[in-house]
Amino acid sequence: MIDTTAIFFIIVLIICEIFESWWQSAPTFGGVIEKIRGYYYTNIFLLFFMHPSFYVALFAYLYYGGATASVIVIMKTVDIATKLWLVQKVEEGSLSPEFKAMFSMPLSPVMMWMNVFIYPALLAFSVA
């Protein structure tokens, strides 16, 4: 049975994931990277604050522990690190032709909103 604190963490995580999907949404992957790049050059700390679900997942992990909760934190960390790496590679101009082609590919709307379902479900699984 899930307690009220877990329900609170799940609801807050859903809200944070909706926010992240909203500000990162773009028709192509390159558009997503451009939005991230804008925050990166405005202020790197602002970019980190634009990922509140990472902090919610981290607090849930610290509160509950467990392997599944740690997987969420690791996935969120790798996600942010990969985006920062891509922004850096775009600036250097050292992306492979495959990556450049991938940036112009259209994104399905479902793909931009999958995190709203995946991360809260993993959190619910880890606290149950």
Coordinates of N, CA and C in Angstrom, one line a residue:
M1 N 0.8 -1.2 0.0 CA 0.0 0.0 0.0 C 0.9 1.2 0.0
I2 N 0.5 2.2 -0.8 CA 1.3 3.4 -0.9 C 0.8 4.4 0.1
D3 N 1.7 5.0 0.9 CA 1.3 6.0 1.9 C 1.2 7.4 1.3
T4 N 0.7 8.3 2.1 CA 0.4 9.7 1.6 C 1.6 10.4 1.1
T5 N 2.7 10.2 1.8 CA 4.0 10.9 1.4 C 4.4 10.4 0.0
A6 N 4.2 9.1 -0.3 CA 4.6 8.6 -1.6 C 3.6 9.2 -2.7
I7 N 2.4 9.3 -2.3 CA 1.4 9.9 -3.3 C 1.8 11.3 -3.6
F8 N 2.2 12.0 -2.5 CA 2.6 13.4 -2.7 C 3.8 13.5 -3.6
F9 N 4.8 12.6 -3.4 CA 6.0 12.6 -4.3 C 5.6 12.3 -5.7
I10 N 4.7 11.4 -5.9 CA 4.3 11.0 -7.3 C 3.6 12.1 -8.0
I11 N 2.7 12.8 -7.3 CA 1.9 13.9 -7.8 C 2.9 15.1 -8.2
V12 N 3.8 15.4 -7.3 CA 4.7 16.4 -7.6 C 5.6 16.1 -8.7
L13 N 6.0 14.8 -8.8 CA 6.9 14.4 -9.9 C 6.1 14.5 -11.2
I14 N 4.8 14.1 -11.2 CA 4.0 14.3 -12.5 C 4.0 15.8 -12.9
I15 N 3.7 16.6 -11.9 CA 3.7 18.1 -12.3 C 5.0 18.6 -12.8
C16 N 6.1 18.2 -12.2 CA 7.4 18.6 -12.7 C 7.7 18.0 -14.0
E17 N 7.3 16.8 -14.3 CA 7.6 16.2 -15.6 C 6.7 16.9 -16.7
I18 N 5.5 17.3 -16.3 CA 4.7 18.0 -17.3 C 5.4 19.4 -17.6
F19 N 5.9 20.0 -16.6 CA 6.6 21.3 -16.8 C 7.8 21.1 -17.7
E20 N 8.6 20.1 -17.4 CA 9.8 19.8 -18.3 C 9.4 19.5 -19.7
S21 N 8.4 18.7 -19.9 CA 7.9 18.3 -21.3 C 7.4 19.6 -22.0
W22 N 6.8 20.5 -21.2 CA 6.2 21.7 -21.8 C 7.3 22.6 -22.3
W23 N 8.3 22.9 -21.5 CA 9.3 23.8 -21.9 C 10.3 23.3 -22.9
Q24 N 10.4 21.9 -23.0 CA 11.4 21.3 -23.9 C 10.7 20.9 -25.2
S25 N 9.4 21.0 -25.3 CA 8.7 20.5 -26.5 C 9.1 21.3 -27.7
A26 N 9.3 20.6 -28.8 CA 9.7 21.2 -30.1 C 9.4 20.1 -31.2
P27 N 9.2 20.6 -32.4 CA 8.9 19.6 -33.5 C 10.0 18.7 -33.8
T28 N 11.3 19.1 -33.5 CA 12.4 18.2 -33.9 C 13.3 18.1 -32.6
F29 N 14.2 17.2 -32.7 CA 15.2 17.0 -31.6 C 16.2 18.2 -31.5
G30 N 16.5 18.7 -32.7 CA 17.3 19.9 -32.8 C 16.7 21.1 -32.1
G31 N 15.3 21.2 -32.2 CA 14.6 22.3 -31.5 C 14.7 22.1 -30.0
V32 N 14.6 20.9 -29.5 CA 14.8 20.6 -28.1 C 16.1 21.1 -27.6
I33 N 17.2 20.7 -28.4 CA 18.5 21.1 -28.0 C 18.7 22.6 -28.1
E34 N 18.1 23.3 -29.0 CA 18.2 24.8 -29.1 C 17.5 25.4 -27.9
K35 N 16.4 24.9 -27.4 CA 15.8 25.4 -26.2 C 16.7 25.2 -25.0
I36 N 17.3 24.1 -24.9 CA 18.2 23.8 -23.8 C 19.4 24.7 -23.9
R37 N 19.9 24.9 -25.1 CA 21.0 25.8 -25.3 C 20.8 27.2 -24.9
G38 N 19.5 27.7 -25.1 CA 19.2 29.0 -24.7 C 19.3 29.2 -23.2
Y39 N 18.8 28.2 -22.5 CA 18.9 28.3 -21.0 C 20.4 28.1 -20.6
Y40 N 21.1 27.2 -21.3 CA 22.5 27.0 -20.9 C 23.3 28.3 -21.0
Y41 N 23.1 29.1 -22.0 CA 23.8 30.3 -22.2 C 23.3 31.5 -21.4
T42 N 22.0 31.4 -21.0 CA 21.5 32.4 -20.1 C 22.1 32.3 -18.7
N43 N 22.0 31.1 -18.2 CA 22.6 30.8 -16.9 C 22.6 29.3 -16.7
I44 N 23.7 28.6 -16.4 CA 23.8 27.2 -16.3 C 22.9 26.7 -15.1
F45 N 22.9 27.6 -14.0 CA 22.1 27.2 -12.9 C 20.6 27.3 -13.2
L46 N 20.2 28.2 -14.0 CA 18.8 28.2 -14.5 C 18.4 27.0 -15.2
L47 N 19.4 26.5 -16.0 CA 19.1 25.2 -16.7 C 18.9 24.1 -15.8
F48 N 19.7 24.0 -14.7 CA 19.5 23.0 -13.7 C 18.2 23.1 -13.0
F49 N 17.8 24.4 -12.7 CA 16.5 24.6 -12.1 C 15.3 24.3 -13.0
M50 N 15.5 24.3 -14.3 CA 14.5 23.9 -15.2 C 14.2 22.4 -15.3
H51 N 14.9 21.7 -14.5 CA 14.7 20.2 -14.3 C 14.3 19.9 -12.9
P52 N 13.2 20.3 -12.5 CA 12.8 20.1 -11.1 C 12.5 18.6 -10.7
S53 N 12.2 17.8 -11.8 CA 11.9 16.4 -11.5 C 13.1 15.7 -11.0
F54 N 14.3 16.2 -11.4 CA 15.5 15.5 -10.9 C 15.6 15.7 -9.3
Y55 N 15.3 16.9 -8.9 CA 15.3 17.1 -7.4 C 14.2 16.3 -6.7
V56 N 13.1 16.3 -7.3 CA 12.0 15.5 -6.6 C 12.4 14.0 -6.6
A57 N 12.9 13.5 -7.7 CA 13.4 12.1 -7.7 C 14.5 11.9 -6.7
L58 N 15.4 12.8 -6.5 CA 16.5 12.7 -5.6 C 16.0 12.7 -4.1
F59 N 15.0 13.6 -3.8 CA 14.4 13.6 -2.5 C 13.7 12.3 -2.2
A60 N 13.0 11.8 -3.2 CA 12.2 10.6 -3.0 C 13.2 9.4 -2.8
Y61 N 14.3 9.4 -3.5 CA 15.3 8.4 -3.3 C 15.9 8.5 -1.8
L62 N 16.2 9.7 -1.4 CA 16.8 9.9 -0.1 C 15.8 9.5 1.0
Y63 N 14.5 9.8 0.7 CA 13.5 9.5 1.7 C 13.2 8.0 1.8
Y64 N 13.1 7.3 0.6 CA 12.7 5.9 0.6 C 13.8 5.0 0.3
G65 N 14.8 5.4 -0.4 CA 15.9 4.5 -0.8 C 15.4 3.5 -1.8
G66 N 16.2 2.4 -2.0 CA 15.7 1.4 -2.9 C 16.4 1.5 -4.3
A67 N 16.5 0.3 -4.9 CA 17.2 0.2 -6.2 C 16.4 1.0 -7.3
T68 N 15.1 0.8 -7.3 CA 14.3 1.4 -8.4 C 14.3 3.0 -8.3
A69 N 14.3 3.5 -7.1 CA 14.4 4.9 -6.9 C 15.8 5.4 -7.4
S70 N 16.8 4.6 -7.1 CA 18.1 5.0 -7.6 C 18.2 5.0 -9.1
V71 N 17.5 4.1 -9.7 CA 17.5 4.0 -11.2 C 16.9 5.3 -11.8
I72 N 15.9 5.8 -11.1 CA 15.2 7.1 -11.6 C 16.2 8.2 -11.5
V73 N 17.0 8.3 -10.4 CA 17.9 9.4 -10.3 C 19.1 9.2 -11.3
I74 N 19.5 8.0 -11.5 CA 20.6 7.8 -12.5 C 20.1 8.1 -13.9
M75 N 18.8 7.7 -14.2 CA 18.3 8.1 -15.6 C 18.2 9.6 -15.8
K76 N 17.7 10.3 -14.7 CA 17.6 11.7 -14.8 C 18.9 12.4 -15.0
T77 N 19.9 11.9 -14.2 CA 21.3 12.4 -14.3 C 21.9 12.2 -15.7
V78 N 21.7 11.0 -16.2 CA 22.2 10.7 -17.6 C 21.5 11.6 -18.6
D79 N 20.2 11.8 -18.5 CA 19.4 12.6 -19.4 C 20.0 14.0 -19.4
I80 N 20.2 14.6 -18.3 CA 20.7 16.0 -18.2 C 22.1 16.1 -18.7
A81 N 23.0 15.1 -18.4 CA 24.4 15.1 -18.8 C 24.4 14.9 -20.3
T82 N 23.6 14.1 -20.9 CA 23.6 13.9 -22.3 C 23.2 15.2 -23.1
K83 N 22.2 15.9 -22.5 CA 21.7 17.1 -23.2 C 22.8 18.2 -23.1
L84 N 23.5 18.2 -22.0 CA 24.7 19.2 -21.9 C 25.8 18.8 -22.8
W85 N 26.1 17.5 -22.9 CA 27.1 17.1 -23.9 C 26.7 17.5 -25.3
L86 N 25.5 17.3 -25.7 CA 25.0 17.6 -27.0 C 25.1 19.1 -27.3
V87 N 24.8 19.9 -26.3 CA 24.9 21.4 -26.5 C 26.3 21.7 -26.7
Q88 N 27.2 21.1 -25.9 CA 28.7 21.4 -26.1 C 29.1 21.0 -27.5
K89 N 28.7 19.8 -27.9 CA 29.2 19.3 -29.2 C 28.6 20.2 -30.4
V90 N 27.4 20.7 -30.2 CA 26.8 21.6 -31.2 C 27.7 22.8 -31.3
E91 N 28.1 23.4 -30.2 CA 28.9 24.6 -30.1 C 30.2 24.3 -30.8
E92 N 30.8 23.2 -30.5 CA 32.1 22.9 -31.1 C 32.0 22.6 -32.6
G93 N 30.9 22.2 -33.0 CA 30.7 21.8 -34.4 C 31.3 20.4 -34.7
S94 N 31.4 19.6 -33.6 CA 32.0 18.3 -33.8 C 31.1 17.1 -33.8
L95 N 29.8 17.3 -34.2 CA 28.8 16.3 -34.2 C 29.0 15.4 -35.5
S96 N 28.8 14.2 -35.4 CA 28.9 13.3 -36.6 C 27.7 13.6 -37.5
P97 N 27.8 13.2 -38.7 CA 26.7 13.5 -39.7 C 25.4 12.8 -39.2
E98 N 25.5 11.6 -38.5 CA 24.4 10.9 -38.1 C 23.6 11.7 -37.0
F99 N 24.3 12.4 -36.1 CA 23.7 13.2 -35.1 C 23.0 14.4 -35.8
K100 N 23.7 15.0 -36.7 CA 23.2 16.2 -37.4 C 21.9 15.8 -38.1
A101 N 21.8 14.6 -38.7 CA 20.6 14.2 -39.4 C 19.5 13.9 -38.4
M102 N 19.9 13.4 -37.2 CA 18.9 13.1 -36.2 C 18.3 14.4 -35.6
F103 N 19.0 15.5 -35.6 CA 18.5 16.7 -35.1 C 17.3 17.3 -36.0
S104 N 17.3 16.9 -37.2 CA 16.2 17.4 -38.1 C 15.0 16.5 -38.2
M105 N 15.1 15.3 -37.6 CA 14.0 14.4 -37.6 C 12.9 14.8 -36.8
P106 N 11.6 14.7 -37.2 CA 10.5 15.1 -36.4 C 10.3 14.2 -35.2
L107 N 9.8 14.8 -34.1 CA 9.5 14.0 -32.9 C 8.0 13.8 -32.8
S108 N 7.7 12.6 -32.4 CA 6.3 12.3 -32.2 C 5.9 13.0 -30.9
P109 N 4.7 13.5 -30.8 CA 4.2 14.2 -29.6 C 4.2 13.2 -28.4
V110 N 4.0 11.9 -28.7 CA 4.1 10.9 -27.6 C 5.5 10.8 -27.0
M111 N 6.5 11.0 -27.9 CA 7.9 10.9 -27.4 C 8.2 12.0 -26.4
M112 N 7.7 13.2 -26.6 CA 7.9 14.3 -25.7 C 7.3 14.2 -24.4
W113 N 6.2 13.4 -24.3 CA 5.4 13.3 -23.1 C 5.6 11.9 -22.4
M114 N 6.4 11.0 -22.9 CA 6.6 9.7 -22.3 C 7.1 9.8 -20.8
N115 N 7.9 10.8 -20.6 CA 8.5 10.9 -19.2 C 7.4 11.2 -18.2
V116 N 6.3 11.8 -18.6 CA 5.2 12.0 -17.6 C 4.6 10.7 -17.1
F117 N 4.7 9.7 -17.9 CA 4.2 8.4 -17.4 C 5.2 7.5 -16.9
I118 N 6.4 7.5 -17.5 CA 7.5 6.5 -17.1 C 8.0 6.8 -15.7
Y119 N 8.5 8.0 -15.5 CA 9.1 8.3 -14.2 C 8.2 8.1 -13.0
P120 N 6.9 8.7 -13.0 CA 6.0 8.5 -11.9 C 5.7 7.0 -11.7
A121 N 5.5 6.3 -12.8 CA 5.2 4.8 -12.6 C 6.4 4.1 -12.0
L122 N 7.6 4.4 -12.3 CA 8.8 3.9 -11.7 C 8.9 4.3 -10.2
L123 N 8.5 5.5 -9.9 CA 8.5 5.9 -8.5 C 7.4 5.2 -7.7
A124 N 6.2 5.0 -8.3 CA 5.2 4.3 -7.6 C 5.6 2.9 -7.4
F125 N 6.3 2.3 -8.4 CA 6.8 0.9 -8.2 C 7.8 0.8 -7.1
S126 N 8.6 1.8 -7.0 CA 9.7 1.8 -6.0 C 9.2 2.0 -4.6
V127 N 8.1 2.7 -4.4 CA 7.7 3.0 -3.0 C 6.6 2.1 -2.6
A128 N 6.1 1.3 -3.5 CA 5.0 0.3 -3.2 C 5.5 -0.9 -2.4

